[in-house]
Every structure is written in structure tokens, then in C-alpha cells.
Amino acid sequence: MVCKKTWEESKKMWHIAGPAILTAIFQFSIGVVTVAYVGHMGGVELAAISIVQNVIEGFAYGILLGMGSALETLCGQAVGAGQLNMLGIYMQRSWIITGVTALILTPVYILTSPILKGLHQNHDIAEMAGKFAIWVIPELFAYAVNFPLQKFLQSQSKVWVMTIISGFGLGFHYELSTLGVDDRSGIQHCCQCESVQRTRGSPSKGSEILRTALIGLLFSVVVLISRTHLPNLFTDVPEVARETAKIGYLLGPTILLNSIQPVLSGVAIGAGWQSMVALINTGCYYLFGLPIGAVLGFKFKLNALGIWSGMLVGCLVQTVILMVISYRTNWQKEAFKAEERIRTWGGLSEPQEHELVPTSPKKDNES
């Protein structure tokens, strides 16, 4: 009986998770393709592209994705409460907010070169990074449109739409990259279409914080085994490949933790705990991760290996805290909070059963 229930639950999960996984792979692979092509041009080019992707774009990505998570809570709870009419309203409001935010972040892209020089980055790297950052400004506004739209579609289990568009965007980007042109305009981010339907049942979080761990463990083993070969895909410089292979020992555990942590974060965001998650993230990384990384990296001269070790500790602490909170939560109480949140944002709650029973009139002889 348990095996049958687990199998049925797994099929429901993979029906939604499968396309979502492909979407994430396609979108992430755009950056991988860029680095793979540019990395073989030279060390300066590789450094410049990596800085833009991980620092400049990563900064904007984090802000806009965080803002989009609010829509993940609202749309998910609106669908659960049967208030489908609120989905479009939420998305339009979110588009306005994220669009204005993208406009505010645009100067960071324009001023990438002077900012990096002010941080004492190598002059040649800063100049090249500044040129590349200008070309990826359209992707900033694509993020502003895409993140709310993603949450809008995900809340209704419309995940194949995003998968198809993301796959098309990756293929188009690959073809342009072979011609030496970097298309980061976010085609796959801008073309996803709208649709509405009720969500399907989701599996329990226990069988899911387990499946993701097993998948993460598998990829961790693959990375550890192939750590000396993977760097060769991105660079022809032996020194860079050798140093990258050393960090491979930490990449495996990082993948394992990051296969569990997003599930826990998704649960927290779905429940509307963005403020709490933000505090946990800040505490884990700034009070634990960064100080430990600084000590290991600079005091003990472990350099990048030490800094990454510190961040890994922060991720571990974050995962443990979210796991404890998730299992200690009264989810029935959270469901009532979700209903109240729908009312607050303009929706009408579903009539309760006791509200549908008409009150019998008093008899004439009753005083």
C-alpha cells in the first residue's frame, strides 16, 4: 500500500517537476554556453564574462527574483482558494513594480566598468566587463517580465509552456554563439504565454526534502568524479583548470545542499514567510558564512577554497534552520492565514459550509 501510494505521488510530482527541471536547465545553460565559448578566447575574456554573470547579473537577478517570490505566494494561495480572477491582477501589479526596479538597476549595468575599477579590479577585465554589461541590459528587463509570469504559470501547473520557450531560447543562443554573437536579450524570458487552470495535487514535503536529496547526491558524485575534466570545457589555460579542479571537492557538497535548500525555501515562500527567510539568509551568510570564509580564505591562506567553505557552512546552517521550522509548523493554521491574505489583497473568500445553510424563520408563536 505504501509503495503504491509513493508511486502515485511520484508520478504527480514528476508531471510538474520534470518540465520545471528542464526549464531551469535550459535557462542556466545559456550562461554556460556563453562562458564555454568566451573562455576559450582567453583568460581576460573569461574573467570579464564571469564577473558580469556572477556579480552584476547575479545582483539584479537576486533582487528581481526575490520580488517575484511575493507573487509565488499570492498566486499559489489564490489558486488554492479558488480565486482565479485575482491572478491577472497580481501579475499586472508585479510587472509594474519589477519594471520600475529594473529601471532603477540599469545604471549598475551602464557603470559596470567604473564600479569594478573602483573595487580595484584589473583594468583590462573591468573594461571588457563594462562592454559586455551594456549588451545584457535587455535581459534585465526580461527578468522583470519573466519572473512574475513564471510564478503566474507555475501556480497553475502550466510548466510545459516555459520549458518549450526556454528550450527555443537556448537553441537560438547556441546558434548565435557559434557566430560569435552573444544573445542575452532573454528571448525565452519574454515569450511565455498566459493560461489559467486549477492546480493539481502536490506530494508531501517528506517524499519530495528525500527525492531531491537523492538526485543531488547523484550529481554530487558525478561532479566529484569528473572534477578534473569539467574545467577543460570552459578554458584552455592549464592554471585556471587546475585551480578550478581543486574547488570541485566543495562543488559536490554544495550541489547536495542546494538540492535540499530550494525545497525548504519554496515551502517557506509558499507560506508567505519572505521576511523570515530573508532574516535567516542574512544571519546564516553574513554572521556565519562570510566571517568563516574570510578567516579561512585570508587568515589561513586558503584563498577561493576557504571563501567557498565559509559559504558552504552558511548554506548548511540555513538548510538546518529551515528544515526545523518546516517540520514544527502548524500547517492548518497557515492555511487560515493564506485565506486571510487573499481577502486582504482584494479577493473574495469561498463561502464556508455553515454560510450556505439558510436560517429557518421563527414561528409566529415565538416571542
Coordinates of C-alpha atoms in Angstrom, one line a residue:
M1 CA 0.0 0.0 0.0
V2 CA 2.8 2.4 0.9
C3 CA 4.7 1.6 -2.3
K4 CA 1.6 2.2 -4.4
K5 CA 0.9 5.5 -2.8
T6 CA 4.5 6.6 -3.2
W7 CA 4.5 5.6 -6.8
E8 CA 1.2 7.6 -7.5
E9 CA 2.6 10.6 -5.6
S10 CA 5.9 10.4 -7.6
K11 CA 4.0 10.4 -10.9
K12 CA 2.1 13.6 -9.8
M13 CA 5.3 15.3 -8.7
W14 CA 7.3 14.5 -11.9
H15 CA 4.4 15.6 -14.1
I16 CA 5.1 19.1 -12.7
A17 CA 8.7 18.8 -11.6
G18 CA 10.0 17.3 -14.9
P19 CA 9.3 20.3 -17.1
A20 CA 10.3 22.7 -14.3
I21 CA 13.7 20.9 -14.1
L22 CA 14.2 21.2 -17.9
T23 CA 13.2 24.8 -17.8
A24 CA 15.8 25.5 -15.1
I25 CA 18.5 23.6 -17.1
F26 CA 17.7 25.4 -20.3
Q27 CA 17.8 28.8 -18.7
F28 CA 21.0 28.1 -16.7
S29 CA 22.7 26.6 -19.8
I30 CA 22.5 29.9 -21.6
G31 CA 25.1 31.3 -19.2
V32 CA 27.1 28.0 -19.5
V33 CA 27.2 28.3 -23.3
T34 CA 28.4 31.9 -23.1
V35 CA 31.2 31.0 -20.6
A36 CA 32.2 27.9 -22.6
Y37 CA 32.7 29.9 -25.8
V38 CA 34.2 33.0 -24.3
G39 CA 36.5 31.1 -22.0
H40 CA 38.5 29.6 -25.0
M41 CA 39.2 33.1 -26.2
G42 CA 41.4 33.9 -23.3
G43 CA 41.7 34.4 -19.5
V44 CA 40.8 38.1 -19.5
E45 CA 37.6 37.4 -21.5
L46 CA 36.7 34.5 -19.2
A47 CA 37.2 36.7 -16.1
A48 CA 35.2 39.6 -17.6
I49 CA 32.2 37.4 -18.6
S50 CA 32.2 35.6 -15.2
I51 CA 32.2 38.8 -13.3
V52 CA 29.3 40.2 -15.2
Q53 CA 27.3 37.0 -14.9
N54 CA 28.0 36.3 -11.2
V55 CA 28.3 39.8 -9.8
I56 CA 26.4 42.3 -11.9
E57 CA 23.6 40.0 -13.3
G58 CA 23.6 38.0 -10.1
F59 CA 22.9 41.1 -8.1
A60 CA 20.0 42.1 -10.3
Y61 CA 18.8 38.6 -10.6
G62 CA 18.6 38.2 -6.8
I63 CA 16.6 41.4 -6.3
L64 CA 14.1 40.7 -9.1
L65 CA 13.7 37.0 -8.2
G66 CA 13.1 37.9 -4.6
M67 CA 10.4 40.4 -5.6
G68 CA 8.9 37.7 -7.8
S69 CA 8.7 35.4 -4.9
A70 CA 5.9 37.5 -3.5
L71 CA 3.8 36.6 -6.5
E72 CA 4.6 33.0 -5.9
T73 CA 2.9 33.2 -2.5
L74 CA 0.0 35.2 -3.7
C75 CA -0.8 33.3 -6.9
G76 CA -0.3 29.9 -5.3
Q77 CA -2.7 30.8 -2.5
A78 CA -5.2 32.4 -4.8
V79 CA -5.4 29.3 -6.9
G80 CA -5.7 27.2 -3.8
A81 CA -8.6 29.4 -2.6
G82 CA -10.3 29.2 -6.0
Q83 CA -9.9 33.0 -6.6
L84 CA -8.6 32.7 -10.2
N85 CA -9.7 36.2 -11.0
M86 CA -7.0 37.6 -8.8
L87 CA -4.1 36.0 -10.7
G88 CA -4.1 38.6 -13.5
I89 CA -4.3 41.4 -11.0
Y90 CA -1.4 40.2 -9.0
M91 CA 0.7 39.7 -12.1
Q92 CA 0.0 43.2 -13.5
R93 CA 0.9 44.8 -10.2
S94 CA 4.1 42.8 -10.0
W95 CA 5.0 43.8 -13.6
I96 CA 4.8 47.5 -12.7
I97 CA 6.9 47.0 -9.5
T98 CA 9.6 44.8 -11.1
G99 CA 9.7 47.0 -14.2
V100 CA 10.4 50.1 -12.2
T101 CA 13.0 48.2 -10.2
A102 CA 14.8 47.1 -13.4
L103 CA 14.9 50.7 -14.5
I104 CA 16.5 51.7 -11.2
L105 CA 19.1 48.9 -11.6
T106 CA 20.0 49.9 -15.1
P107 CA 22.8 52.4 -14.1
V108 CA 24.6 49.5 -12.4
Y109 CA 25.0 47.9 -15.8
I110 CA 26.0 51.1 -17.5
L111 CA 28.6 51.9 -14.8
T112 CA 30.0 48.4 -14.5
S113 CA 33.4 49.4 -15.7
P114 CA 34.0 52.3 -13.3
I115 CA 32.4 50.3 -10.4
L116 CA 34.8 47.5 -11.0
K117 CA 37.8 49.8 -11.3
G118 CA 36.7 51.4 -8.0
L119 CA 36.9 48.0 -6.4
H120 CA 40.5 47.7 -7.7
Q121 CA 39.6 45.1 -10.4
N122 CA 42.1 44.6 -13.2
H123 CA 41.8 47.5 -15.8
D124 CA 41.5 45.2 -18.8
I125 CA 39.0 43.0 -17.1
A126 CA 36.9 45.9 -15.9
E127 CA 36.9 47.5 -19.4
M128 CA 35.8 44.3 -21.1
A129 CA 33.2 43.6 -18.4
G130 CA 31.7 47.1 -18.9
K131 CA 31.3 46.5 -22.6
F132 CA 29.6 43.1 -22.1
A133 CA 27.3 44.5 -19.4
I134 CA 25.9 47.1 -21.8
W135 CA 24.9 44.2 -24.1
V136 CA 23.0 42.4 -21.5
I137 CA 20.8 45.3 -20.3
P138 CA 17.7 43.9 -22.3
E139 CA 17.9 40.8 -20.1
L140 CA 17.4 42.9 -17.0
F141 CA 14.0 44.0 -18.3
A142 CA 13.3 40.5 -19.5
Y143 CA 13.8 39.3 -15.9
A144 CA 11.3 41.9 -14.8
V145 CA 8.6 40.5 -17.1
N146 CA 9.6 36.8 -16.8
F147 CA 9.7 36.3 -13.0
P148 CA 6.1 37.3 -12.3
L149 CA 5.0 35.4 -15.4
Q150 CA 6.8 32.3 -14.3
K151 CA 5.1 32.4 -10.9
F152 CA 1.8 33.1 -12.6
L153 CA 2.2 29.9 -14.7
Q154 CA 3.7 27.7 -12.1
S155 CA 0.9 28.4 -9.7
Q156 CA -1.4 26.8 -12.3
S157 CA 0.9 23.9 -13.2
K158 CA 1.5 25.4 -16.7
V159 CA 5.1 24.5 -16.7
W160 CA 5.5 23.0 -20.2
V161 CA 5.0 26.4 -21.8
M162 CA 8.1 27.7 -20.0
T163 CA 10.0 24.6 -20.9
I164 CA 9.3 25.0 -24.7
I165 CA 10.2 28.7 -24.7
S166 CA 13.3 28.1 -22.7
G167 CA 14.5 25.3 -25.0
F168 CA 13.9 27.5 -28.0
G169 CA 15.8 30.4 -26.4
L170 CA 18.8 28.1 -25.6
G171 CA 18.9 26.7 -29.1
F172 CA 18.8 30.3 -30.6
H173 CA 21.5 31.4 -28.2
Y174 CA 23.7 28.5 -29.1
E175 CA 23.4 29.2 -32.8
L176 CA 24.3 32.9 -32.3
S177 CA 27.2 31.9 -30.1
T178 CA 28.7 29.8 -32.8
L179 CA 28.8 33.0 -34.9
G180 CA 30.5 34.9 -32.1
V181 CA 27.4 36.8 -31.1
D182 CA 26.1 36.7 -27.5
D183 CA 22.4 36.9 -27.4
R184 CA 21.4 37.7 -23.8
S185 CA 18.2 39.5 -24.6
G186 CA 16.2 36.9 -22.9
I187 CA 14.0 35.6 -25.7
Q188 CA 12.9 32.7 -23.6
H189 CA 12.1 35.2 -20.8
C190 CA 9.8 37.3 -22.9
C191 CA 7.7 34.9 -24.9
Q192 CA 5.9 32.8 -22.3
C193 CA 2.1 33.0 -22.8
E194 CA -0.7 33.2 -20.2
S195 CA -3.2 30.5 -19.3
V196 CA -5.3 29.6 -16.4
Q197 CA -6.3 26.3 -14.8
R198 CA -6.6 24.8 -11.3
T199 CA -3.5 23.3 -9.8
R200 CA -3.1 19.6 -9.3
G201 CA -2.4 17.9 -6.0
S202 CA 1.2 18.1 -4.7
P203 CA 3.2 15.5 -3.0
S204 CA 4.1 15.6 0.7
K205 CA 7.2 17.5 1.5
G206 CA 8.9 14.5 3.1
S207 CA 8.9 12.4 0.0
E208 CA 9.8 15.4 -2.1
I209 CA 13.3 17.4 1.3
L210 CA 14.1 12.7 0.1
R211 CA 13.8 12.7 -3.8
T212 CA 15.7 15.9 -4.3
A213 CA 18.4 14.7 -1.9
L214 CA 18.9 11.5 -3.9
I215 CA 19.1 13.5 -7.1
G216 CA 21.6 15.9 -5.5
L217 CA 23.7 13.0 -4.2
L218 CA 23.8 11.6 -7.7
F219 CA 25.1 14.8 -9.3
S220 CA 27.5 15.4 -6.4
V221 CA 29.1 12.0 -7.2
V222 CA 29.3 12.8 -10.9
V223 CA 30.9 16.2 -10.2
L224 CA 33.5 14.7 -7.8
I225 CA 34.4 12.0 -10.3
S226 CA 34.7 14.4 -13.3
R227 CA 36.2 17.4 -11.4
T228 CA 39.5 17.3 -13.3
H229 CA 37.8 17.2 -16.7
L230 CA 35.0 19.7 -16.4
P231 CA 37.2 22.9 -16.3
N232 CA 38.5 22.0 -19.7
L233 CA 35.1 22.7 -21.2
F234 CA 35.5 26.4 -20.2
T235 CA 39.2 27.2 -20.5
D236 CA 42.4 26.3 -22.3
V237 CA 44.6 27.8 -19.6
P238 CA 46.1 25.0 -17.5
E239 CA 46.5 27.1 -14.3
V240 CA 42.8 28.0 -14.4
A241 CA 41.8 24.4 -15.0
R242 CA 44.0 23.2 -12.2
E243 CA 42.7 25.7 -9.6
T244 CA 39.1 25.0 -10.6
A245 CA 39.6 21.3 -10.2
K246 CA 40.6 21.9 -6.6
I247 CA 37.3 23.6 -5.9
G248 CA 35.5 20.6 -7.3
Y249 CA 35.8 18.9 -3.9
L250 CA 33.5 21.6 -2.5
L251 CA 31.2 21.7 -5.5
G252 CA 29.9 18.2 -4.8
P253 CA 28.6 19.0 -1.2
T254 CA 27.3 22.4 -2.5
I255 CA 25.1 20.6 -5.1
L256 CA 23.8 18.2 -2.4
L257 CA 22.8 21.1 0.0
N258 CA 21.4 23.1 -2.9
S259 CA 19.2 20.2 -3.8
I260 CA 17.5 20.3 -0.4
Q261 CA 17.6 24.0 0.4
P262 CA 15.3 25.2 -2.5
V263 CA 12.6 22.8 -1.4
L264 CA 12.6 24.2 2.1
S265 CA 12.8 27.8 0.7
G266 CA 9.9 27.0 -1.6
V267 CA 7.8 25.8 1.3
A268 CA 8.6 29.0 3.3
I269 CA 7.9 31.3 0.3
G270 CA 4.7 29.5 -0.5
A271 CA 3.6 30.1 3.1
G272 CA 4.4 33.8 2.8
W273 CA 7.4 33.8 5.1
Q274 CA 9.6 36.0 2.9
S275 CA 10.6 38.3 5.8
M276 CA 11.6 35.3 8.0
V277 CA 13.6 33.7 5.1
A278 CA 15.4 37.0 4.4
L279 CA 16.4 37.2 8.1
I280 CA 17.6 33.6 8.1
N281 CA 19.6 34.1 4.9
T282 CA 21.2 37.3 6.2
G283 CA 22.1 35.7 9.5
C284 CA 23.4 32.4 8.0
Y285 CA 25.5 34.0 5.3
Y286 CA 26.6 37.3 6.9
L287 CA 27.0 36.1 10.5
F288 CA 28.3 32.6 9.7
G289 CA 29.3 32.1 6.1
L290 CA 31.2 35.3 5.2
P291 CA 33.2 35.6 8.5
I292 CA 34.2 31.9 8.4
G293 CA 35.1 32.3 4.7
A294 CA 37.1 35.4 5.3
V295 CA 39.1 33.7 8.1
L296 CA 39.8 30.5 6.1
G297 CA 40.4 32.4 2.8
F298 CA 42.7 35.2 4.1
K299 CA 43.9 34.3 7.6
F300 CA 44.7 30.6 6.7
K301 CA 45.6 31.4 3.1
L302 CA 43.1 29.0 1.6
N303 CA 42.0 31.7 -0.9
A304 CA 38.9 30.7 -3.0
L305 CA 38.8 27.3 -1.3
G306 CA 38.4 28.9 2.1
I307 CA 35.8 31.5 1.0
W308 CA 33.7 28.8 -0.6
S309 CA 34.0 26.7 2.5
G310 CA 32.6 29.5 4.6
M311 CA 29.6 30.0 2.2
L312 CA 29.0 26.2 2.4
V313 CA 28.8 26.4 6.1
G314 CA 26.3 29.3 5.8
C315 CA 24.2 27.2 3.4
L316 CA 24.3 24.2 5.8
V317 CA 23.1 26.3 8.7
Q318 CA 20.3 27.8 6.6
T319 CA 19.2 24.4 5.5
V320 CA 19.0 23.0 9.0
I321 CA 17.1 26.0 10.3
L322 CA 14.5 25.9 7.5
M323 CA 14.1 22.1 8.0
V324 CA 13.4 22.5 11.7
I325 CA 10.9 25.4 11.1
S326 CA 9.2 23.4 8.3
Y327 CA 8.6 20.4 10.5
R328 CA 7.5 22.3 13.5
T329 CA 4.9 24.4 11.6
N330 CA 1.1 24.1 12.1
W331 CA 0.1 23.9 8.5
Q332 CA -3.7 24.1 9.3
K333 CA -3.1 27.4 10.9
E334 CA -1.1 28.6 7.9
A335 CA -4.0 27.7 5.6
F336 CA -6.2 30.1 7.5
K337 CA -3.6 32.8 7.2
A338 CA -3.5 32.2 3.5
E339 CA -7.2 32.7 3.2
E340 CA -6.9 36.0 5.2
R341 CA -4.1 37.1 2.8
I342 CA -6.4 36.6 -0.2
R343 CA -9.0 38.8 1.4
T344 CA -6.5 41.5 2.2
W345 CA -5.3 41.6 -1.4
G346 CA -8.7 42.0 -2.9
G347 CA -10.1 38.5 -3.3
L348 CA -13.3 37.1 -2.0
S349 CA -13.1 34.1 0.2
E350 CA -15.0 31.0 -0.8
P351 CA -18.3 30.7 1.2
Q352 CA -17.9 28.3 4.1
E353 CA -20.3 25.4 4.5
H354 CA -22.1 26.9 7.5
E355 CA -22.7 30.1 5.5
L356 CA -24.6 28.1 2.8
V357 CA -27.2 26.7 5.3
P358 CA -30.3 29.0 5.4
T359 CA -31.5 30.1 8.8
S360 CA -35.0 28.8 9.5
P361 CA -37.6 31.6 10.2
K362 CA -39.0 31.9 13.6
K363 CA -42.5 30.7 14.2
D364 CA -45.3 33.2 14.8
N365 CA -46.0 32.0 18.3
E366 CA -42.3 32.5 19.3
S367 CA -41.7 35.7 21.2

